[in-house]
Amino acid sequence: MSASEAGRCPDSSDPVERLNIASTIGIGIGILLIVSGIVVPTDYSMNPQLPARQMESIEIFYHRLSFALEVCIVVGMALVTAGTVVQTAIVVRMYLKGELDPRPEAASLTEPFFSGTEMTALQGDSSCDPTRTYGTSHTQHSSLRTTGDLSAEEH
């Protein structure tokens, strides 16, 4: 690996990766907008010593500030929602393409999920026999017919 490749992300040209990064940045900015809209104080106290014109200008200032902060909160919520929807769509896309396989290799669906040693351990335990199925009444009745137990079949 060269020195120029060490500083870069391996798949930075992938549009899905760029979209994921952009949505994460959007979520971060949205959270910052929400927090700033909540943290900045919008209350003022009346001062009877001030003239009426000055108090009116202070009230107008705080009203405009309150409106701008409410807009910041709404825009922040929209950014967080949009970023979350985009990231959810990316995860669903990866799931549908088969990129989110719980197995480490994620090679194919025909490979056994358990290794040989795990299968022998499971087969040794009679309570967990992978060859027996208990899903339908047909398999239960057919197993009763093979053993010759007719009294259980009458129920």
Short mmCIF file of N, CA and C in Angstrom, two decimals:
data_model
loop_
_atom_site.label_atom_id
_atom_site.label_comp_id
_atom_site.label_asym_id
_atom_site.label_seq_id
_atom_site.Cartn_x
_atom_site.Cartn_y
_atom_site.Cartn_z
N MET A 1 0.85 -1.17 0.00
CA MET A 1 0.00 0.00 0.00
C MET A 1 0.89 1.23 0.00
N SER A 2 0.60 2.16 -0.88
CA SER A 2 1.43 3.36 -0.97
C SER A 2 0.97 4.38 0.07
N ALA A 3 1.75 5.42 0.18
CA ALA A 3 1.45 6.45 1.18
C ALA A 3 0.19 7.23 0.82
N SER A 4 -0.09 7.37 -0.48
CA SER A 4 -1.30 8.10 -0.87
C SER A 4 -2.56 7.29 -0.63
N GLU A 5 -2.46 5.94 -0.69
CA GLU A 5 -3.63 5.11 -0.45
C GLU A 5 -3.93 4.96 1.04
N ALA A 6 -2.96 5.19 1.90
CA ALA A 6 -3.16 5.00 3.34
C ALA A 6 -4.12 6.04 3.92
N GLY A 7 -4.15 7.25 3.39
CA GLY A 7 -4.98 8.30 3.94
C GLY A 7 -6.40 8.30 3.41
N ARG A 8 -6.69 7.53 2.37
CA ARG A 8 -8.01 7.54 1.75
C ARG A 8 -8.88 6.40 2.25
N CYS A 9 -10.18 6.60 2.13
CA CYS A 9 -11.11 5.51 2.39
C CYS A 9 -11.04 4.56 1.21
N PRO A 10 -11.22 3.27 1.42
CA PRO A 10 -11.08 2.33 0.32
C PRO A 10 -12.14 2.48 -0.77
N ASP A 11 -13.39 2.78 -0.42
CA ASP A 11 -14.44 2.91 -1.41
C ASP A 11 -15.04 4.32 -1.39
N SER A 12 -14.22 5.34 -1.39
CA SER A 12 -14.73 6.70 -1.30
C SER A 12 -15.41 7.14 -2.59
N SER A 13 -15.20 6.42 -3.71
CA SER A 13 -15.86 6.80 -4.96
C SER A 13 -17.23 6.14 -5.10
N ASP A 14 -17.58 5.24 -4.18
CA ASP A 14 -18.87 4.57 -4.24
C ASP A 14 -19.99 5.57 -3.90
N PRO A 15 -21.00 5.71 -4.76
CA PRO A 15 -22.07 6.68 -4.48
C PRO A 15 -22.87 6.34 -3.23
N VAL A 16 -23.01 5.06 -2.92
CA VAL A 16 -23.75 4.68 -1.71
C VAL A 16 -22.98 5.12 -0.47
N GLU A 17 -21.66 4.97 -0.51
CA GLU A 17 -20.84 5.41 0.62
C GLU A 17 -20.89 6.92 0.79
N ARG A 18 -20.86 7.64 -0.32
CA ARG A 18 -20.97 9.11 -0.24
C ARG A 18 -22.34 9.52 0.30
N LEU A 19 -23.37 8.82 -0.13
CA LEU A 19 -24.71 9.12 0.37
C LEU A 19 -24.82 8.85 1.86
N ASN A 20 -24.19 7.78 2.31
CA ASN A 20 -24.18 7.45 3.73
C ASN A 20 -23.46 8.53 4.53
N ILE A 21 -22.32 8.99 4.02
CA ILE A 21 -21.57 10.05 4.71
C ILE A 21 -22.38 11.34 4.73
N ALA A 22 -23.01 11.69 3.60
CA ALA A 22 -23.81 12.91 3.54
C ALA A 22 -25.00 12.85 4.50
N SER A 23 -25.64 11.70 4.59
CA SER A 23 -26.78 11.60 5.50
C SER A 23 -26.35 11.65 6.96
N THR A 24 -25.16 11.10 7.25
CA THR A 24 -24.64 11.20 8.62
C THR A 24 -24.32 12.64 8.98
N ILE A 25 -23.74 13.37 8.04
CA ILE A 25 -23.45 14.79 8.27
C ILE A 25 -24.76 15.57 8.43
N GLY A 26 -25.77 15.23 7.62
CA GLY A 26 -27.07 15.89 7.76
C GLY A 26 -27.71 15.64 9.11
N ILE A 27 -27.59 14.41 9.61
CA ILE A 27 -28.12 14.10 10.94
C ILE A 27 -27.38 14.90 12.00
N GLY A 28 -26.06 14.98 11.88
CA GLY A 28 -25.27 15.76 12.85
C GLY A 28 -25.63 17.23 12.85
N ILE A 29 -25.77 17.81 11.66
CA ILE A 29 -26.15 19.22 11.56
C ILE A 29 -27.56 19.43 12.11
N GLY A 30 -28.46 18.49 11.82
CA GLY A 30 -29.82 18.60 12.34
C GLY A 30 -29.86 18.57 13.86
N ILE A 31 -29.05 17.70 14.45
CA ILE A 31 -28.99 17.64 15.92
C ILE A 31 -28.44 18.94 16.48
N LEU A 32 -27.42 19.49 15.84
CA LEU A 32 -26.87 20.77 16.30
C LEU A 32 -27.90 21.89 16.19
N LEU A 33 -28.68 21.92 15.11
CA LEU A 33 -29.72 22.94 14.97
C LEU A 33 -30.80 22.79 16.04
N ILE A 34 -31.19 21.57 16.33
CA ILE A 34 -32.21 21.35 17.36
C ILE A 34 -31.68 21.79 18.72
N VAL A 35 -30.46 21.41 19.04
CA VAL A 35 -29.90 21.77 20.34
C VAL A 35 -29.73 23.28 20.46
N SER A 36 -29.26 23.93 19.40
CA SER A 36 -29.09 25.39 19.47
C SER A 36 -30.44 26.09 19.56
N GLY A 37 -31.46 25.55 18.92
CA GLY A 37 -32.78 26.16 19.02
C GLY A 37 -33.40 26.01 20.39
N ILE A 38 -33.02 24.98 21.11
CA ILE A 38 -33.58 24.76 22.44
C ILE A 38 -32.77 25.49 23.51
N VAL A 39 -31.45 25.54 23.34
CA VAL A 39 -30.58 26.06 24.39
C VAL A 39 -30.62 27.59 24.48
N VAL A 40 -30.74 28.28 23.36
CA VAL A 40 -30.70 29.76 23.37
C VAL A 40 -31.94 30.29 24.10
N PRO A 41 -31.75 31.15 25.09
CA PRO A 41 -32.90 31.66 25.86
C PRO A 41 -33.71 32.67 25.03
N THR A 42 -35.03 32.59 25.15
CA THR A 42 -35.91 33.52 24.45
C THR A 42 -36.81 34.31 25.40
N ASP A 43 -36.58 34.22 26.69
CA ASP A 43 -37.38 34.95 27.66
C ASP A 43 -36.71 36.27 27.99
N TYR A 44 -37.51 37.24 28.29
CA TYR A 44 -37.00 38.54 28.73
C TYR A 44 -37.83 39.00 29.91
N SER A 45 -37.24 39.86 30.69
CA SER A 45 -37.96 40.38 31.85
C SER A 45 -38.30 41.85 31.61
N MET A 46 -39.46 42.18 32.06
CA MET A 46 -39.93 43.56 31.90
C MET A 46 -39.18 44.47 32.88
N ASN A 47 -38.75 45.60 32.37
CA ASN A 47 -38.07 46.60 33.20
C ASN A 47 -38.90 47.88 33.17
N PRO A 48 -39.56 48.24 34.29
CA PRO A 48 -40.43 49.44 34.28
C PRO A 48 -39.66 50.75 34.14
N GLN A 49 -38.33 50.75 34.35
CA GLN A 49 -37.55 51.99 34.23
C GLN A 49 -37.28 52.36 32.77
N LEU A 50 -37.39 51.42 31.86
CA LEU A 50 -37.11 51.70 30.45
C LEU A 50 -38.31 52.37 29.80
N PRO A 51 -38.03 53.21 28.81
CA PRO A 51 -39.15 53.84 28.09
C PRO A 51 -39.92 52.80 27.28
N ALA A 52 -41.14 53.12 26.91
CA ALA A 52 -42.04 52.20 26.20
C ALA A 52 -41.47 51.82 24.83
N ARG A 53 -40.86 52.76 24.12
CA ARG A 53 -40.30 52.46 22.79
C ARG A 53 -39.16 51.43 22.89
N GLN A 54 -38.33 51.58 23.90
CA GLN A 54 -37.22 50.64 24.06
C GLN A 54 -37.74 49.25 24.46
N MET A 55 -38.72 49.20 25.32
CA MET A 55 -39.30 47.90 25.70
C MET A 55 -39.98 47.23 24.50
N GLU A 56 -40.63 48.06 23.66
CA GLU A 56 -41.26 47.51 22.46
C GLU A 56 -40.22 46.94 21.50
N SER A 57 -39.09 47.62 21.35
CA SER A 57 -38.04 47.11 20.48
C SER A 57 -37.42 45.82 21.05
N ILE A 58 -37.31 45.73 22.37
CA ILE A 58 -36.80 44.50 22.99
C ILE A 58 -37.79 43.35 22.77
N GLU A 59 -39.09 43.63 22.91
CA GLU A 59 -40.09 42.60 22.67
C GLU A 59 -40.06 42.12 21.22
N ILE A 60 -39.93 43.03 20.29
CA ILE A 60 -39.87 42.66 18.86
C ILE A 60 -38.62 41.82 18.59
N PHE A 61 -37.48 42.20 19.18
CA PHE A 61 -36.25 41.44 19.00
C PHE A 61 -36.41 40.01 19.50
N TYR A 62 -36.96 39.83 20.69
CA TYR A 62 -37.13 38.49 21.25
C TYR A 62 -38.19 37.68 20.49
N HIS A 63 -39.20 38.36 19.96
CA HIS A 63 -40.19 37.66 19.15
C HIS A 63 -39.54 37.13 17.87
N ARG A 64 -38.75 37.97 17.19
CA ARG A 64 -38.05 37.52 15.98
C ARG A 64 -37.04 36.42 16.30
N LEU A 65 -36.33 36.53 17.42
CA LEU A 65 -35.38 35.49 17.82
C LEU A 65 -36.10 34.18 18.09
N SER A 66 -37.23 34.25 18.77
CA SER A 66 -38.00 33.05 19.06
C SER A 66 -38.48 32.38 17.77
N PHE A 67 -38.93 33.18 16.80
CA PHE A 67 -39.37 32.63 15.52
C PHE A 67 -38.21 31.97 14.78
N ALA A 68 -37.04 32.63 14.74
CA ALA A 68 -35.88 32.06 14.05
C ALA A 68 -35.41 30.76 14.71
N LEU A 69 -35.46 30.70 16.03
CA LEU A 69 -35.06 29.48 16.72
C LEU A 69 -36.05 28.34 16.50
N GLU A 70 -37.34 28.68 16.41
CA GLU A 70 -38.32 27.65 16.08
C GLU A 70 -38.11 27.12 14.67
N VAL A 71 -37.75 27.99 13.74
CA VAL A 71 -37.43 27.55 12.38
C VAL A 71 -36.20 26.64 12.41
N CYS A 72 -35.19 26.99 13.23
CA CYS A 72 -34.00 26.14 13.36
C CYS A 72 -34.37 24.75 13.87
N ILE A 73 -35.26 24.69 14.83
CA ILE A 73 -35.68 23.40 15.37
C ILE A 73 -36.40 22.58 14.30
N VAL A 74 -37.29 23.20 13.54
CA VAL A 74 -38.03 22.48 12.51
C VAL A 74 -37.10 22.00 11.40
N VAL A 75 -36.17 22.84 10.97
CA VAL A 75 -35.21 22.45 9.94
C VAL A 75 -34.30 21.33 10.47
N GLY A 76 -33.90 21.42 11.72
CA GLY A 76 -33.09 20.37 12.32
C GLY A 76 -33.83 19.04 12.36
N MET A 77 -35.10 19.08 12.72
CA MET A 77 -35.90 17.85 12.72
C MET A 77 -36.03 17.28 11.32
N ALA A 78 -36.19 18.15 10.33
CA ALA A 78 -36.30 17.68 8.94
C ALA A 78 -34.99 17.04 8.49
N LEU A 79 -33.85 17.62 8.86
CA LEU A 79 -32.56 17.04 8.48
C LEU A 79 -32.33 15.69 9.15
N VAL A 80 -32.67 15.60 10.42
CA VAL A 80 -32.51 14.33 11.12
C VAL A 80 -33.42 13.27 10.50
N THR A 81 -34.65 13.64 10.19
CA THR A 81 -35.58 12.69 9.59
C THR A 81 -35.12 12.25 8.20
N ALA A 82 -34.71 13.20 7.37
CA ALA A 82 -34.26 12.86 6.02
C ALA A 82 -33.00 11.99 6.06
N GLY A 83 -32.06 12.32 6.93
CA GLY A 83 -30.85 11.51 7.04
C GLY A 83 -31.14 10.11 7.52
N THR A 84 -32.07 9.97 8.45
CA THR A 84 -32.44 8.66 8.95
C THR A 84 -33.14 7.84 7.88
N VAL A 85 -34.00 8.47 7.09
CA VAL A 85 -34.69 7.76 6.01
C VAL A 85 -33.68 7.29 4.96
N VAL A 86 -32.70 8.14 4.63
CA VAL A 86 -31.69 7.75 3.64
C VAL A 86 -30.86 6.59 4.16
N GLN A 87 -30.45 6.65 5.42
CA GLN A 87 -29.65 5.54 5.97
C GLN A 87 -30.46 4.25 6.06
N THR A 88 -31.73 4.35 6.37
CA THR A 88 -32.58 3.17 6.38
C THR A 88 -32.71 2.58 4.98
N ALA A 89 -32.85 3.43 3.98
CA ALA A 89 -32.93 2.96 2.60
C ALA A 89 -31.64 2.27 2.18
N ILE A 90 -30.51 2.79 2.64
CA ILE A 90 -29.22 2.17 2.32
C ILE A 90 -29.13 0.78 2.96
N VAL A 91 -29.56 0.66 4.20
CA VAL A 91 -29.51 -0.64 4.88
C VAL A 91 -30.46 -1.64 4.20
N VAL A 92 -31.64 -1.19 3.82
CA VAL A 92 -32.58 -2.08 3.13
C VAL A 92 -32.00 -2.52 1.79
N ARG A 93 -31.37 -1.60 1.06
CA ARG A 93 -30.74 -1.93 -0.22
C ARG A 93 -29.63 -2.97 -0.01
N MET A 94 -28.82 -2.77 1.01
CA MET A 94 -27.74 -3.72 1.29
C MET A 94 -28.31 -5.08 1.67
N TYR A 95 -29.40 -5.09 2.42
CA TYR A 95 -30.03 -6.35 2.81
C TYR A 95 -30.59 -7.08 1.60
N LEU A 96 -31.25 -6.35 0.71
CA LEU A 96 -31.85 -6.98 -0.45
C LEU A 96 -30.80 -7.48 -1.44
N LYS A 97 -29.66 -6.83 -1.47
CA LYS A 97 -28.58 -7.29 -2.35
C LYS A 97 -27.78 -8.43 -1.72
N GLY A 98 -28.04 -8.75 -0.46
CA GLY A 98 -27.36 -9.84 0.21
C GLY A 98 -26.03 -9.45 0.81
N GLU A 99 -25.81 -8.19 1.04
CA GLU A 99 -24.54 -7.73 1.60
C GLU A 99 -24.54 -7.76 3.12
N LEU A 100 -25.67 -8.06 3.76
CA LEU A 100 -25.76 -8.08 5.22
C LEU A 100 -25.97 -9.50 5.72
N ASP A 101 -25.16 -10.43 5.28
CA ASP A 101 -25.27 -11.80 5.72
C ASP A 101 -24.63 -11.94 7.10
N PRO A 102 -25.28 -12.62 8.06
CA PRO A 102 -24.70 -12.73 9.40
C PRO A 102 -23.47 -13.61 9.45
N ARG A 103 -23.24 -14.43 8.43
CA ARG A 103 -22.06 -15.29 8.42
C ARG A 103 -20.84 -14.48 8.04
N PRO A 104 -19.67 -14.80 8.57
CA PRO A 104 -18.48 -14.01 8.28
C PRO A 104 -18.07 -14.04 6.81
N GLU A 105 -18.22 -15.18 6.14
CA GLU A 105 -17.79 -15.26 4.75
C GLU A 105 -18.81 -14.62 3.82
N ALA A 106 -20.08 -14.83 4.10
CA ALA A 106 -21.19 -14.32 3.28
C ALA A 106 -21.05 -14.78 1.84
N ALA A 107 -20.69 -16.06 1.66
CA ALA A 107 -20.42 -16.55 0.32
C ALA A 107 -21.70 -16.92 -0.41
N SER A 108 -22.43 -17.91 0.10
CA SER A 108 -23.66 -18.32 -0.57
C SER A 108 -24.62 -18.90 0.45
N LEU A 109 -25.83 -19.12 -0.01
CA LEU A 109 -26.84 -19.66 0.88
C LEU A 109 -26.79 -21.19 0.95
N THR A 110 -26.00 -21.83 0.09
CA THR A 110 -25.93 -23.29 0.09
C THR A 110 -24.94 -23.83 1.11
N GLU A 111 -24.09 -22.99 1.67
CA GLU A 111 -23.14 -23.44 2.67
C GLU A 111 -23.87 -23.74 3.98
N PRO A 112 -23.42 -24.74 4.73
CA PRO A 112 -24.06 -24.99 6.03
C PRO A 112 -23.72 -23.87 7.01
N PHE A 113 -24.70 -23.55 7.83
CA PHE A 113 -24.51 -22.48 8.80
C PHE A 113 -23.62 -22.94 9.95
N PHE A 114 -23.69 -24.22 10.31
CA PHE A 114 -22.88 -24.76 11.38
C PHE A 114 -21.66 -25.46 10.81
N SER A 115 -20.58 -25.45 11.54
CA SER A 115 -19.41 -26.21 11.13
C SER A 115 -19.59 -27.68 11.51
N GLY A 116 -18.67 -28.52 11.14
CA GLY A 116 -18.78 -29.95 11.41
C GLY A 116 -18.78 -30.27 12.89
N THR A 117 -17.96 -29.58 13.66
CA THR A 117 -17.90 -29.86 15.09
C THR A 117 -19.18 -29.44 15.79
N GLU A 118 -19.78 -28.35 15.35
CA GLU A 118 -21.03 -27.91 15.95
C GLU A 118 -22.16 -28.87 15.60
N MET A 119 -22.14 -29.42 14.38
CA MET A 119 -23.19 -30.36 13.98
C MET A 119 -23.09 -31.66 14.79
N THR A 120 -21.88 -32.15 15.02
CA THR A 120 -21.75 -33.37 15.81
C THR A 120 -22.17 -33.13 17.25
N ALA A 121 -21.91 -31.95 17.78
CA ALA A 121 -22.35 -31.64 19.14
C ALA A 121 -23.86 -31.57 19.20
N LEU A 122 -24.48 -31.01 18.15
CA LEU A 122 -25.94 -30.94 18.13
C LEU A 122 -26.56 -32.32 17.94
N GLN A 123 -25.96 -33.17 17.12
CA GLN A 123 -26.51 -34.49 16.87
C GLN A 123 -26.36 -35.39 18.09
N GLY A 124 -25.36 -35.15 18.91
CA GLY A 124 -25.20 -35.93 20.12
C GLY A 124 -26.26 -35.62 21.15
N ASP A 125 -26.84 -34.42 21.10
CA ASP A 125 -27.87 -34.01 22.04
C ASP A 125 -29.22 -34.45 21.49
N SER A 126 -29.94 -35.32 22.19
CA SER A 126 -31.20 -35.85 21.68
C SER A 126 -32.31 -34.80 21.68
N SER A 127 -32.20 -33.77 22.50
CA SER A 127 -33.26 -32.75 22.54
C SER A 127 -33.17 -31.81 21.36
N CYS A 128 -32.05 -31.78 20.67
CA CYS A 128 -31.87 -30.87 19.54
C CYS A 128 -31.39 -31.68 18.34
N ASP A 129 -32.28 -32.46 17.75
CA ASP A 129 -31.91 -33.28 16.61
C ASP A 129 -32.29 -32.55 15.33
N PRO A 130 -31.31 -32.13 14.52
CA PRO A 130 -31.63 -31.34 13.33
C PRO A 130 -32.30 -32.14 12.24
N THR A 131 -32.32 -33.49 12.32
CA THR A 131 -32.96 -34.29 11.28
C THR A 131 -34.45 -34.45 11.51
N ARG A 132 -34.95 -34.23 12.72
CA ARG A 132 -36.37 -34.37 13.00
C ARG A 132 -37.07 -33.05 12.78
N THR A 133 -38.24 -33.13 12.21
CA THR A 133 -39.06 -31.93 12.04
C THR A 133 -40.36 -32.13 12.78
N TYR A 134 -40.82 -31.08 13.38
CA TYR A 134 -42.05 -31.13 14.15
C TYR A 134 -43.06 -30.12 13.61
N GLY A 135 -42.96 -29.80 12.34
CA GLY A 135 -43.75 -28.70 11.81
C GLY A 135 -45.20 -29.02 11.54
N THR A 136 -45.52 -30.15 10.93
CA THR A 136 -46.89 -30.39 10.53
C THR A 136 -47.41 -31.66 11.17
N SER A 137 -48.72 -31.81 11.14
CA SER A 137 -49.32 -33.01 11.70
C SER A 137 -49.05 -34.22 10.80
N HIS A 138 -48.83 -33.96 9.51
CA HIS A 138 -48.55 -35.06 8.59
C HIS A 138 -47.27 -35.79 8.98
N THR A 139 -46.23 -35.04 9.31
CA THR A 139 -44.97 -35.69 9.69
C THR A 139 -45.12 -36.41 11.02
N GLN A 140 -45.95 -35.89 11.90
CA GLN A 140 -46.16 -36.57 13.18
C GLN A 140 -46.93 -37.86 12.98
N HIS A 141 -47.97 -37.83 12.14
CA HIS A 141 -48.77 -39.03 11.90
C HIS A 141 -47.97 -40.07 11.13
N SER A 142 -47.15 -39.62 10.19
CA SER A 142 -46.37 -40.60 9.43
C SER A 142 -45.32 -41.26 10.32
N SER A 143 -44.77 -40.54 11.29
CA SER A 143 -43.81 -41.17 12.18
C SER A 143 -44.51 -42.12 13.14
N LEU A 144 -45.77 -41.86 13.49
CA LEU A 144 -46.51 -42.77 14.35
C LEU A 144 -46.86 -44.06 13.62
N ARG A 145 -47.15 -43.95 12.32
CA ARG A 145 -47.48 -45.15 11.54
C ARG A 145 -46.27 -46.06 11.40
N THR A 146 -45.09 -45.48 11.29
CA THR A 146 -43.92 -46.32 11.12
C THR A 146 -43.55 -47.05 12.40
N THR A 147 -43.88 -46.47 13.55
CA THR A 147 -43.53 -47.14 14.81
C THR A 147 -44.60 -48.15 15.22
N GLY A 148 -45.78 -48.07 14.64
CA GLY A 148 -46.83 -49.03 14.96
C GLY A 148 -47.65 -48.66 16.17
N ASP A 149 -47.57 -47.44 16.65
CA ASP A 149 -48.34 -47.01 17.82
C ASP A 149 -49.70 -46.53 17.33
N LEU A 150 -50.70 -47.39 17.38
CA LEU A 150 -52.01 -47.05 16.87
C LEU A 150 -52.86 -46.31 17.89
N SER A 151 -52.56 -46.43 19.16
CA SER A 151 -53.37 -45.77 20.17
C SER A 151 -53.20 -44.25 20.13
N ALA A 152 -52.02 -43.76 19.79
CA ALA A 152 -51.81 -42.31 19.71
C ALA A 152 -52.43 -41.73 18.46
N GLU A 153 -52.64 -42.58 17.40
CA GLU A 153 -53.17 -42.07 16.15
C GLU A 153 -54.67 -41.84 16.25
N GLU A 154 -55.36 -42.50 17.19
CA GLU A 154 -56.81 -42.36 17.30
C GLU A 154 -57.20 -41.02 17.87
N HIS A 155 -56.31 -40.31 18.56
CA HIS A 155 -56.65 -39.01 19.16
C HIS A 155 -56.67 -38.00 18.13
#
